[in-house]
Tab-separated table of C-alpha atoms in Angstrom:
chain	number	residue	atom	x	y	z
A	29	MET	CA	-2.955	23.446	-12.774
A	30	GLY	CA	-5.818	21.097	-11.921
A	31	THR	CA	-6.358	20.245	-8.297
A	32	ASP	CA	-8.785	18.108	-6.368
A	33	PRO	CA	-10.554	20.498	-4.047
A	34	ALA	CA	-11.624	17.707	-1.810
A	35	ALA	CA	-8.185	16.323	-1.411
A	36	GLY	CA	-6.491	19.220	0.254
A	37	THR	CA	-2.779	19.685	0.765
A	38	ASP	CA	-0.337	17.018	1.736
A	39	PRO	CA	2.308	18.547	4.001
A	40	ALA	CA	4.554	15.544	3.817
A	41	ALA	CA	4.726	15.691	0.095
A	42	GLY	CA	4.803	19.396	-0.388
A	43	THR	CA	2.078	19.077	-2.939
A	44	THR	CA	-1.601	19.438	-3.419
A	45	ALA	CA	-3.084	15.991	-3.668
A	46	GLY	CA	-4.775	16.706	-6.911
A	47	GLY	CA	-1.972	18.682	-8.513
A	48	PRO	CA	1.719	18.397	-9.238
A	49	PRO	CA	4.459	18.883	-6.661
A	50	SER	CA	6.521	22.021	-6.489
A	51	GLY	CA	10.190	22.615	-5.831
A	52	LYS	CA	13.566	22.865	-7.483
A	53	HIS	CA	13.810	19.175	-8.353
A	54	THR	CA	10.112	18.607	-9.033
A	55	ARG	CA	8.043	19.402	-12.078
A	56	GLY	CA	4.444	18.498	-12.881
A	57	PHE	CA	3.932	16.287	-15.914
A	58	GLY	CA	2.081	17.804	-18.868
A	59	LEU	CA	0.235	15.781	-21.528
A	60	PRO	CA	3.367	14.921	-23.601
A	61	VAL	CA	5.344	13.679	-20.586
A	62	ALA	CA	2.311	11.848	-19.156
A	63	THR	CA	1.821	10.135	-22.526
A	64	ALA	CA	5.528	9.296	-22.625
A	65	LEU	CA	5.212	7.832	-19.124
A	66	VAL	CA	2.377	5.566	-20.271
A	67	MET	CA	4.173	4.552	-23.479
A	68	GLY	CA	7.508	4.208	-21.693
A	69	ASN	CA	6.034	1.839	-19.130
A	70	ILE	CA	4.005	-0.132	-21.669
A	71	ILE	CA	6.781	-0.332	-24.276
A	72	GLY	CA	9.460	-1.426	-21.880
A	73	GLY	CA	11.588	-4.526	-21.988
A	74	GLY	CA	8.631	-6.831	-22.487
A	75	ILE	CA	8.146	-6.262	-26.197
A	76	PHE	CA	11.852	-6.838	-26.879
A	77	LEU	CA	11.724	-10.360	-25.448
A	78	LEU	CA	8.093	-11.420	-25.720
A	79	PRO	CA	8.117	-12.504	-29.406
A	80	ALA	CA	10.452	-15.316	-28.331
A	81	SER	CA	8.384	-16.031	-25.208
A	82	VAL	CA	5.154	-16.642	-27.130
A	83	ALA	CA	6.737	-18.292	-30.187
A	84	PRO	CA	6.344	-21.792	-28.626
A	85	PHE	CA	2.551	-21.346	-28.873
A	86	GLY	CA	2.727	-20.676	-32.613
A	87	THR	CA	1.261	-17.844	-34.649
A	88	ILE	CA	-2.007	-18.245	-32.753
A	89	SER	CA	-0.362	-15.920	-30.238
A	90	LEU	CA	-0.820	-13.097	-32.773
A	91	LEU	CA	-4.555	-13.584	-32.412
A	92	ALA	CA	-4.094	-13.358	-28.653
A	93	PHE	CA	-2.194	-10.108	-29.211
A	94	GLY	CA	-5.156	-8.641	-31.087
A	95	ILE	CA	-7.637	-9.628	-28.371
A	96	LEU	CA	-5.267	-8.344	-25.715
A	97	THR	CA	-5.014	-4.999	-27.493
A	98	LEU	CA	-8.789	-4.537	-27.409
A	99	GLY	CA	-8.814	-5.434	-23.716
A	100	ALA	CA	-5.964	-3.041	-22.957
A	101	ILE	CA	-7.753	-0.191	-24.722
A	102	SER	CA	-10.919	-0.884	-22.733
A	103	LEU	CA	-8.860	-0.784	-19.534
A	104	ALA	CA	-7.256	2.463	-20.650
A	105	LEU	CA	-10.665	4.046	-21.223
A	106	VAL	CA	-11.896	2.878	-17.807
A	107	PHE	CA	-8.838	4.313	-16.074
A	108	GLY	CA	-9.323	7.548	-17.955
A	109	ARG	CA	-12.902	7.845	-16.676
A	110	LEU	CA	-11.875	6.968	-13.123
A	111	ALA	CA	-9.086	9.544	-13.176
A	112	ARG	CA	-11.608	12.246	-14.073
A	113	ARG	CA	-13.616	11.367	-10.986
A	114	LEU	CA	-10.676	10.925	-8.602
A	115	PRO	CA	-7.565	12.695	-9.992
A	116	LYS	CA	-5.269	11.770	-7.088
A	117	THR	CA	-1.980	9.902	-6.747
A	118	GLY	CA	-2.548	6.188	-6.169
A	119	GLY	CA	-4.683	5.122	-9.127
A	120	PRO	CA	-6.294	1.702	-8.462
A	121	TYR	CA	-5.810	2.131	-4.704
A	122	VAL	CA	-7.763	5.397	-4.688
A	123	TYR	CA	-10.604	3.971	-6.791
A	124	ALA	CA	-10.981	0.717	-4.851
A	125	ARG	CA	-10.885	2.473	-1.470
A	126	ALA	CA	-13.402	5.110	-2.518
A	127	ALA	CA	-15.828	2.414	-3.683
A	128	PHE	CA	-15.328	-0.465	-1.253
A	129	GLY	CA	-13.392	0.780	1.765
A	130	ASP	CA	-9.967	0.355	3.316
A	131	PHE	CA	-9.476	-3.382	2.797
A	132	ALA	CA	-10.189	-3.277	-0.934
A	133	GLY	CA	-7.944	-0.222	-1.264
A	134	PHE	CA	-5.160	-2.001	0.571
A	135	LEU	CA	-5.431	-5.099	-1.639
A	136	ALA	CA	-5.198	-2.911	-4.733
A	137	ALA	CA	-2.139	-1.076	-3.404
A	138	TRP	CA	-0.476	-4.246	-2.141
A	139	SER	CA	-0.954	-6.265	-5.334
A	140	TYR	CA	0.033	-3.319	-7.512
A	141	TRP	CA	3.183	-2.863	-5.462
A	142	ILE	CA	4.036	-6.560	-5.891
A	143	THR	CA	3.411	-6.239	-9.622
A	144	ALA	CA	5.765	-3.273	-9.834
A	145	TRP	CA	8.809	-4.749	-8.141
A	146	VAL	CA	8.394	-8.226	-9.641
A	147	SER	CA	8.078	-6.532	-13.044
A	148	ASN	CA	11.299	-4.678	-12.365
A	149	ALA	CA	13.041	-7.996	-11.768
A	150	ALA	CA	11.628	-9.362	-15.044
A	151	LEU	CA	12.681	-6.233	-16.957
A	152	ALA	CA	16.213	-6.573	-15.609
A	153	VAL	CA	16.308	-10.178	-16.880
A	154	ALA	CA	15.209	-8.956	-20.325
A	155	ALA	CA	17.871	-6.226	-20.296
A	156	VAL	CA	20.614	-8.731	-19.512
A	157	GLY	CA	19.459	-10.799	-22.503
A	158	TYR	CA	20.241	-7.864	-24.812
A	159	LEU	CA	23.441	-7.012	-22.959
A	160	ASP	CA	24.578	-10.536	-23.788
A	161	VAL	CA	24.594	-9.500	-27.458
A	162	LEU	CA	27.406	-7.075	-26.604
A	163	VAL	CA	29.127	-8.862	-23.718
A	164	PRO	CA	28.652	-12.602	-23.034
A	165	VAL	CA	27.618	-12.103	-19.392
A	166	HIS	CA	25.500	-15.256	-19.359
A	167	GLU	CA	28.689	-17.302	-19.245
A	168	SER	CA	29.071	-16.253	-15.610
A	169	THR	CA	26.259	-16.283	-13.024
A	170	PHE	CA	28.076	-13.615	-11.003
A	171	LEU	CA	28.382	-11.241	-13.974
A	172	THR	CA	24.759	-11.875	-14.914
A	173	ILE	CA	23.600	-10.912	-11.416
A	174	VAL	CA	25.815	-7.805	-11.349
A	175	ALA	CA	24.438	-6.699	-14.720
A	176	ALA	CA	20.816	-7.261	-13.648
A	177	LEU	CA	21.330	-5.345	-10.391
A	178	SER	CA	22.956	-2.462	-12.285
A	179	PHE	CA	19.906	-2.199	-14.536
A	180	GLN	CA	17.717	-1.944	-11.442
A	181	TRP	CA	19.722	0.513	-9.337
A	182	LEU	CA	20.569	3.058	-12.050
A	183	PRO	CA	16.876	3.989	-12.548
A	184	GLY	CA	16.482	3.911	-8.785
A	185	LEU	CA	19.153	6.585	-8.409
A	186	ALA	CA	17.512	8.650	-11.169
A	187	ASN	CA	14.246	8.534	-9.212
A	188	LEU	CA	15.921	9.643	-6.017
A	189	ALA	CA	17.150	12.725	-7.901
A	190	GLY	CA	13.540	13.959	-8.280
A	191	THR	CA	10.515	13.894	-10.594
A	192	ARG	CA	12.115	16.522	-12.813
A	193	TYR	CA	14.787	14.024	-13.831
A	194	VAL	CA	12.334	11.119	-14.001
A	195	GLY	CA	10.340	12.989	-16.656
A	196	ALA	CA	13.451	13.924	-18.640
A	197	VAL	CA	14.781	10.348	-18.665
A	198	GLN	CA	11.348	9.044	-19.653
A	199	VAL	CA	11.016	11.304	-22.698
A	200	VAL	CA	14.526	10.473	-23.971
A	201	ALA	CA	14.060	6.724	-23.446
A	202	THR	CA	10.652	6.751	-25.145
A	203	VAL	CA	12.047	8.493	-28.227
A	204	LEU	CA	15.031	6.144	-28.462
A	205	LYS	CA	12.961	2.997	-28.131
A	206	PHE	CA	10.909	3.950	-31.193
A	207	VAL	CA	13.949	3.562	-33.435
A	208	PRO	CA	14.439	-0.232	-33.160
A	209	LEU	CA	10.715	-0.896	-32.946
A	210	LEU	CA	9.883	1.115	-36.052
A	211	LEU	CA	12.929	-0.274	-37.843
A	212	VAL	CA	11.791	-3.858	-37.367
A	213	ALA	CA	8.044	-3.166	-37.470
A	214	ILE	CA	8.228	-1.459	-40.861
A	215	GLY	CA	11.512	-2.613	-42.409
A	216	GLY	CA	10.960	-6.234	-41.442
A	217	PHE	CA	8.056	-6.594	-43.854
A	218	PHE	CA	10.484	-6.175	-46.763
A	219	PHE	CA	12.203	-9.370	-45.569
A	220	PHE	CA	9.022	-11.153	-44.505
A	221	ASP	CA	8.889	-14.865	-45.330
A	222	SER	CA	5.732	-16.780	-44.449
A	223	ALA	CA	7.816	-19.967	-44.116
A	224	ASN	CA	9.310	-18.515	-40.932
A	225	LEU	CA	5.950	-18.292	-39.191
A	226	GLY	CA	5.891	-21.936	-38.171
A	227	PRO	CA	2.712	-23.801	-37.166
A	228	PHE	CA	-0.473	-21.906	-36.319
A	229	GLN	CA	-0.761	-23.789	-33.014
A	230	ALA	CA	2.450	-25.411	-31.774
A	231	THR	CA	1.055	-26.749	-28.483
A	232	GLU	CA	-1.376	-29.486	-27.552
A	233	GLY	CA	-4.817	-28.700	-26.234
A	234	SER	CA	-7.584	-26.427	-27.424
A	235	PRO	CA	-6.999	-23.226	-29.405
A	236	LEU	CA	-8.739	-21.255	-26.649
A	237	GLY	CA	-6.259	-22.642	-24.116
A	238	ALA	CA	-3.322	-21.634	-26.317
A	239	ILE	CA	-4.749	-18.122	-26.802
A	240	SER	CA	-5.332	-17.703	-23.047
A	241	ALA	CA	-1.863	-18.968	-22.139
A	242	SER	CA	-0.073	-16.752	-24.648
A	243	ALA	CA	-2.225	-13.754	-23.687
A	244	ALA	CA	-1.256	-14.210	-20.037
A	245	ILE	CA	2.405	-13.813	-21.001
A	246	LEU	CA	1.669	-10.991	-23.420
A	247	LEU	CA	-0.175	-9.020	-20.748
A	248	PHE	CA	3.222	-8.165	-19.296
A	249	SER	CA	3.856	-6.072	-22.392
A	250	TYR	CA	0.713	-4.043	-21.637
A	251	LEU	CA	1.330	-3.440	-17.957
A	252	GLY	CA	1.484	0.300	-17.508
A	253	VAL	CA	-1.835	1.393	-19.021
A	254	GLU	CA	-2.630	2.807	-15.577
A	255	SER	CA	0.663	4.717	-15.267
A	256	ALA	CA	-0.785	8.202	-15.673
A	257	ALA	CA	-3.653	7.378	-13.298
A	258	VAL	CA	-1.267	6.154	-10.583
A	259	SER	CA	0.782	9.367	-10.880
A	260	ALA	CA	-2.253	11.661	-11.275
A	261	GLY	CA	-1.074	13.816	-8.368
A	262	GLU	CA	2.052	14.703	-10.362
A	263	VAL	CA	0.195	15.460	-13.625
A	264	ARG	CA	-0.868	18.992	-14.501
A	265	ASN	CA	-4.644	19.298	-14.985
A	266	PRO	CA	-5.151	15.584	-14.209
A	267	ARG	CA	-8.890	15.531	-14.936
A	268	ARG	CA	-8.106	16.363	-18.554
A	269	ASN	CA	-4.606	15.001	-19.186
A	270	VAL	CA	-4.664	11.628	-17.396
A	271	GLY	CA	-7.407	10.147	-19.544
A	272	ARG	CA	-5.955	11.481	-22.779
A	273	ALA	CA	-2.432	10.311	-21.966
A	274	THR	CA	-3.719	6.862	-21.019
A	275	VAL	CA	-5.646	6.326	-24.247
A	276	LEU	CA	-3.070	7.911	-26.581
A	277	GLY	CA	-0.173	6.016	-25.008
A	278	THR	CA	-2.001	2.670	-25.126
A	279	ILE	CA	-3.131	2.988	-28.754
A	280	ALA	CA	0.327	4.030	-29.961
A	281	ALA	CA	1.973	1.187	-28.039
A	282	ALA	CA	-0.541	-1.339	-29.359
A	283	ALA	CA	0.102	-0.378	-32.982
A	284	LEU	CA	3.855	-0.814	-32.561
A	285	TYR	CA	3.391	-4.091	-30.712
A	286	LEU	CA	1.275	-5.742	-33.359
A	287	LEU	CA	3.452	-4.622	-36.267
A	288	GLY	CA	6.718	-5.426	-34.493
A	289	THR	CA	5.710	-8.902	-33.320
A	290	LEU	CA	4.303	-9.895	-36.703
A	291	SER	CA	7.475	-8.640	-38.399
A	292	VAL	CA	9.739	-10.650	-36.052
A	293	PHE	CA	7.628	-13.773	-36.608
A	294	GLY	CA	8.013	-13.416	-40.370
A	295	THR	CA	11.720	-12.534	-40.318
A	296	VAL	CA	13.239	-14.989	-37.836
A	297	ALA	CA	12.730	-18.713	-38.417
A	298	HIS	CA	10.368	-20.228	-35.849
A	299	ASP	CA	12.798	-22.862	-34.542
A	300	LYS	CA	15.417	-20.146	-33.927
A	301	LEU	CA	12.958	-17.642	-32.471
A	302	VAL	CA	11.843	-20.113	-29.800
A	303	HIS	CA	15.362	-20.100	-28.294
A	304	SER	CA	16.251	-16.442	-28.931
A	305	THR	CA	17.239	-14.121	-26.049
A	306	ALA	CA	17.212	-11.005	-28.290
A	307	PRO	CA	14.637	-11.511	-31.084
A	308	PHE	CA	14.672	-7.921	-32.355
A	309	SER	CA	18.461	-8.061	-32.708
A	310	ASP	CA	18.163	-11.372	-34.565
A	311	ALA	CA	15.591	-9.842	-36.922
A	312	THR	CA	17.816	-6.828	-37.597
A	313	ASN	CA	20.828	-9.046	-38.345
A	314	ILE	CA	18.762	-10.954	-40.897
A	315	MET	CA	17.514	-7.728	-42.477
A	316	PHE	CA	20.943	-6.085	-42.899
A	317	GLY	CA	23.374	-8.967	-42.620
A	318	GLY	CA	26.298	-9.205	-40.225
A	319	SER	CA	25.909	-8.298	-36.576
A	320	TRP	CA	26.205	-4.496	-36.460
A	321	GLY	CA	22.448	-3.999	-36.788
A	322	GLY	CA	21.753	-6.407	-33.969
A	323	VAL	CA	24.299	-4.664	-31.743
A	324	ALA	CA	22.719	-1.260	-32.421
A	325	VAL	CA	19.239	-2.597	-31.669
A	326	ALA	CA	20.508	-4.248	-28.501
A	327	CYS	CA	21.885	-0.901	-27.293
A	328	MET	CA	18.601	0.874	-27.984
A	329	ALA	CA	16.649	-1.962	-26.395
A	330	MET	CA	18.676	-1.598	-23.200
A	331	VAL	CA	18.006	2.152	-23.173
A	332	SER	CA	14.318	1.391	-23.634
A	333	ILE	CA	14.333	-1.073	-20.748
A	334	LEU	CA	16.123	1.449	-18.540
A	335	GLY	CA	13.365	3.922	-19.381
A	336	ALA	CA	10.713	1.374	-18.423
A	337	LEU	CA	12.536	0.618	-15.174
A	338	ASN	CA	12.748	4.352	-14.541
A	339	GLY	CA	8.978	4.757	-14.863
A	340	TRP	CA	8.058	1.561	-13.022
A	341	THR	CA	10.329	2.456	-10.123
A	342	LEU	CA	8.367	5.691	-9.677
A	343	LEU	CA	5.017	3.894	-9.962
A	344	SER	CA	6.099	1.193	-7.530
A	345	ALA	CA	6.452	3.827	-4.818
A	346	GLN	CA	3.278	5.801	-5.603
A	347	ALA	CA	0.594	3.266	-4.624
A	348	PRO	CA	2.109	2.418	-1.195
A	349	TYR	CA	2.711	6.154	-0.627
A	350	ALA	CA	-0.999	6.872	-1.121
A	351	ALA	CA	-1.957	3.939	1.142
A	352	ALA	CA	0.568	4.982	3.811
A	353	ARG	CA	-0.950	8.474	3.948
A	354	ASP	CA	-4.215	6.782	4.942
A	355	GLY	CA	-2.537	4.588	7.561
A	356	LEU	CA	-2.783	1.358	5.519
A	357	PHE	CA	0.935	0.999	4.758
A	358	PRO	CA	3.855	1.633	7.119
A	359	LYS	CA	4.346	5.347	7.756
A	360	ALA	CA	7.883	5.219	6.327
A	361	PHE	CA	6.365	4.975	2.823
A	362	THR	CA	5.142	8.581	3.176
A	363	ILE	CA	8.727	9.894	3.217
A	364	LYS	CA	8.986	12.045	0.119
A	365	ARG	CA	11.920	14.055	-1.211
A	366	ARG	CA	12.015	16.081	-4.434
A	367	GLY	CA	8.550	14.854	-5.378
A	368	VAL	CA	9.507	11.144	-5.113
A	369	PRO	CA	8.575	8.694	-2.293
A	370	THR	CA	12.184	7.853	-1.512
A	371	PHE	CA	11.621	5.065	1.020
A	372	GLY	CA	9.263	3.282	-1.367
A	373	VAL	CA	11.808	3.531	-4.187
A	374	ILE	CA	14.615	2.068	-2.070
A	375	VAL	CA	12.499	-0.796	-0.700
A	376	THR	CA	11.130	-1.642	-4.149
A	377	VAL	CA	14.558	-1.790	-5.797
A	378	ALA	CA	15.925	-3.836	-2.886
A	379	LEU	CA	13.097	-6.405	-3.149
A	380	ALA	CA	13.479	-6.662	-6.920
A	381	SER	CA	17.217	-7.167	-6.447
A	382	MET	CA	16.703	-9.994	-3.949
A	383	LEU	CA	14.180	-11.681	-6.248
A	384	THR	CA	16.613	-11.408	-9.165
A	385	ILE	CA	19.460	-12.944	-7.148
A	386	TYR	CA	17.226	-15.765	-5.940
A	387	ASN	CA	16.013	-16.691	-9.426
A	388	TYR	CA	19.502	-16.725	-10.912
A	389	THR	CA	21.135	-18.631	-8.046
A	390	ALA	CA	18.296	-21.157	-7.702
A	391	GLY	CA	18.893	-22.233	-11.280
A	392	THR	CA	15.271	-21.646	-12.258
A	393	LYS	CA	14.578	-22.195	-15.946
A	394	GLY	CA	12.396	-19.722	-17.765
A	395	VAL	CA	13.031	-16.972	-15.202
A	396	PHE	CA	11.500	-14.264	-17.357
A	397	GLU	CA	8.375	-16.252	-18.208
A	398	MET	CA	7.732	-17.229	-14.574
A	399	LEU	CA	8.128	-13.682	-13.312
A	400	VAL	CA	5.873	-12.437	-16.092
A	401	LEU	CA	3.082	-14.867	-15.196
A	402	VAL	CA	3.219	-13.924	-11.494
A	403	THR	CA	2.838	-10.244	-12.417
A	404	THR	CA	-0.025	-11.143	-14.726
A	405	PHE	CA	-1.997	-12.438	-11.761
A	406	THR	CA	-1.057	-9.697	-9.304
A	407	ALA	CA	-1.761	-6.986	-11.900
A	408	THR	CA	-5.274	-8.255	-12.498
A	409	VAL	CA	-6.226	-7.727	-8.832
A	410	PRO	CA	-6.085	-3.888	-8.998
A	411	TYR	CA	-7.520	-4.044	-12.526
A	412	LEU	CA	-10.514	-6.067	-11.312
A	413	LEU	CA	-11.035	-3.808	-8.297
A	414	SER	CA	-10.778	-0.674	-10.443
A	415	THR	CA	-13.264	-1.873	-13.046
A	416	ALA	CA	-15.599	-3.053	-10.275
A	417	ALA	CA	-15.306	0.403	-8.695
A	418	GLN	CA	-16.288	1.997	-12.005
A	419	ILE	CA	-19.349	-0.254	-12.212
A	420	TYR	CA	-20.214	0.646	-8.611
A	421	PHE	CA	-19.921	4.384	-9.279
A	422	LEU	CA	-22.117	4.119	-12.374
A	423	LEU	CA	-24.842	2.029	-10.762
A	424	SER	CA	-24.926	3.950	-7.483
A	425	GLY	CA	-24.881	7.367	-9.157
A	426	GLN	CA	-21.922	8.528	-7.081
A	427	LYS	CA	-19.112	10.860	-8.056
A	428	GLU	CA	-20.842	12.310	-11.097
A	429	LYS	CA	-24.203	12.414	-12.780
A	430	VAL	CA	-24.125	10.706	-16.132
A	431	SER	CA	-26.579	10.695	-18.978
A	432	ARG	CA	-28.180	7.434	-20.011
A	433	ALA	CA	-25.980	7.268	-23.124
A	434	HIS	CA	-22.815	7.692	-21.078
A	435	LEU	CA	-24.006	5.184	-18.509
A	436	VAL	CA	-24.502	2.500	-21.166
A	437	ARG	CA	-21.176	3.275	-22.882
A	438	ASP	CA	-19.123	3.357	-19.685
A	439	GLY	CA	-20.928	0.315	-18.308
A	440	ILE	CA	-20.107	-1.758	-21.394
A	441	LEU	CA	-16.456	-0.687	-21.238
A	442	ALA	CA	-16.220	-1.532	-17.543
A	443	LEU	CA	-17.807	-4.954	-18.014
A	444	ALA	CA	-15.515	-5.682	-20.956
A	445	ALA	CA	-12.440	-4.702	-18.918
A	446	PHE	CA	-13.646	-6.793	-15.962
A	447	GLY	CA	-14.237	-9.878	-18.116
A	448	PHE	CA	-10.905	-9.326	-19.828
A	449	SER	CA	-9.111	-9.302	-16.443
A	450	ILE	CA	-10.857	-12.515	-15.335
A	451	TRP	CA	-9.775	-14.170	-18.578
A	452	LEU	CA	-6.177	-13.202	-17.906
A	453	VAL	CA	-6.276	-14.778	-14.433
A	454	ALA	CA	-7.462	-18.025	-16.018
A	455	GLY	CA	-4.646	-17.905	-18.563
A	456	ALA	CA	-1.873	-17.241	-16.034
A	457	GLY	CA	-1.776	-20.906	-15.040
A	458	TYR	CA	-2.007	-22.698	-11.717
A	459	GLU	CA	1.589	-22.138	-10.636
A	460	ALA	CA	1.498	-18.375	-11.217
A	461	VAL	CA	-1.897	-18.027	-9.517
A	462	TYR	CA	-0.631	-20.144	-6.617
A	463	GLN	CA	2.413	-17.933	-6.064
A	464	GLY	CA	0.371	-14.773	-6.570
A	465	VAL	CA	-2.209	-15.845	-3.985
A	466	LEU	CA	0.597	-16.485	-1.479
A	467	PHE	CA	1.793	-12.908	-2.043
A	468	LEU	CA	-1.754	-11.642	-1.431
A	469	PHE	CA	-2.182	-13.685	1.761
A	470	VAL	CA	0.979	-12.164	3.193
A	471	GLY	CA	-0.636	-8.809	2.481
A	472	VAL	CA	-3.701	-9.777	4.547
A	473	LEU	CA	-1.432	-10.150	7.585
A	474	VAL	CA	0.138	-6.761	6.898
A	475	TYR	CA	-3.326	-5.220	6.623
A	476	ALA	CA	-4.368	-6.733	9.963
A	477	VAL	CA	-1.382	-5.096	11.679
A	478	MET	CA	-1.851	-1.724	9.974
A	479	ALA	CA	-5.632	-1.678	10.505
A	480	ALA	CA	-5.173	-2.472	14.203
A	481	ARG	CA	-2.613	0.308	14.553
A	482	LYS	CA	-4.879	2.741	12.726
A	483	GLY	CA	-7.801	1.748	14.963
A	484	ARG	CA	-5.772	2.297	18.134
A	485	ALA	CA	-4.675	5.711	16.929
A	486	ALA	CA	-8.267	6.655	16.119
A	487	ARG	CA	-9.497	5.508	19.541
A	488	SER	CA	-6.688	7.326	21.330
A	489	GLY	CA	-7.527	10.480	19.432
A	490	ALA	CA	-11.216	10.121	20.268
A	491	GLU	CA	-10.463	9.536	23.957
A	492	GLY	CA	-8.169	12.540	23.973
A	493	ARG	CA	-10.908	14.691	22.492
A	494	GLU	CA	-13.424	13.364	25.016
A	495	ASP	CA	-11.040	14.079	27.920
A	496	GLY	CA	-10.445	17.563	26.562
A	497	GLU	CA	-14.154	18.178	26.205
A	498	SER	CA	-14.754	16.817	29.726
A	499	GLY	CA	-12.019	19.064	31.106
A	500	VAL	CA	-13.577	22.070	29.430
A	501	SER	CA	-17.002	21.114	30.761
A	502	ARG	CA	-15.690	20.747	34.335
A	503	ALA	CA	-13.935	24.098	34.112
A	504	ASP	CA	-17.119	25.734	32.856
A	505	VAL	CA	-19.100	24.242	35.735
A	506	SER	CA	-16.452	25.394	38.213
A	507	ARG	CA	-16.464	28.907	36.813
A	508	ALA	CA	-20.256	28.972	36.891
A	509	ASP	CA	-20.271	27.850	40.510
A	510	GLU	CA	-17.726	30.491	41.392
A	511	GLY	CA	-19.885	33.089	39.645
A	512	ARG	CA	-22.957	31.991	41.554
A	513	ASP	CA	-21.047	32.033	44.845
A	514	GLY	CA	-19.892	35.563	44.120
A	515	GLU	CA	-23.406	36.684	43.333
A	516	ASP	CA	-24.729	35.095	46.560
A	517	LEU	CA	-22.062	36.796	48.673
A	518	GLU	CA	-22.811	40.164	47.076
A	519	ALA	CA	-26.545	39.716	47.651
A	520	GLU	CA	-25.986	38.791	51.301
A	521	SER	CA	-23.728	41.845	51.785
A	522	GLN	CA	-26.373	44.149	50.373
A	523	VAL	CA	-29.013	42.625	52.671
A	524	ALA	CA	-26.767	43.095	55.698
A	525	VAL	CA	-26.073	46.716	54.854
A	526	GLY	CA	-29.809	47.362	54.342
A	527	ARG	CA	-30.514	45.887	57.764
A	528	LYS	CA	-28.078	48.359	59.366
A	529	GLY	CA	-29.993	51.232	57.741
A	530	VAL	CA	-26.977	52.277	55.715
A	531	ALA	CA	-27.481	53.212	52.144
A	532	PRO	CA	-25.427	51.067	49.873
């Protein structure tokens, strides 16, 4: 098992910071499970709903998908390199803090945490859309909310059972989700009709604006490229397996995404796809006729979304756990049972549940799209900080010595990933950036409180050490004085005896 010799042991977690946890209900992730974690979190509920979400932009969104894939792969490669340098639980938080200090690390952890639980709310909305194929829950707001909350709390309970069960659920869900994706991605081309594609650009404005806007929504389908890096402390031999799992999982997911989306665009008529709540089910019904195919795909899509929620629930607790260990998040986030940060899991699911209830009861239109755009902005913050950290490490020569060839290669990748993240912020739109910035500003207040508390604890510890050292010094002086007094008395006694003419 790979460990980080500089990281040491974490007593609270029962694990070595650079290696997997140990215990009856814990089990370190190997390369297959780590790859499944990356794929499971990337190929979650997003892909099953996103073809309908980007259809209003036209087929130009397919071009955005291609550009996004290249950007996601560059991010995956950057995270793989960073994980080799710092193979510890926390991912973007660890990298940003190591490069730029506590505040940057906190911003990465805070924004990543927001991304995780807002994403969970969006995934639950997508799951309910496919549940509606089986049971018309959308006819009742109450039933819709109950269904969405069930999709969130079931993975939460699986996480509380331990990392051993998280890994098992992730592998099963990843395998099952391949069935509907491959079915539509490959089989759909036999029913492909170019007349269904609709206009190339269905919105007003420039083509670049349409590509940026659709890419901002599509980014949600690629969130998770950093999954293995965030959970590096639970991965066996993280220096080797994290990078490989990240790249393999991202490439496999990208191939399925491109084929599946293109197939749905060519199978389902554009005017119907724009209003679809279960586009993969609609495509399957067209391919095989009737509704049985759509029902089967809906069931597998829900399993896939549960798998994504399972993985994201774990990730949502990992970043604040790492920050809490360093005193930058409330101490309660360090509570860990069976290899899982239990307090972080419970808080994350509770926040996602409240956000879900609010969006459904407030009557907000386009709930999924709005939640997706907010996560697009918040996700780019740790991405930007991580890529900037990679550039810093390369230029400053820290963490590892690299050859000139590697420096150029890694520098180009980091710059490409940084520019890609900036582009995504621009495409998220003013409303999403506005809400995301508000989330970040709340985090600044939290950081001020935690930094002040950490500073007081450090000063108290320093004063305690100084008092202890002063006490030791005074005791030494006292003992020295007593020793000198004893020597003086003995010398005087010997002088007195000599004066009396008595041999000592």
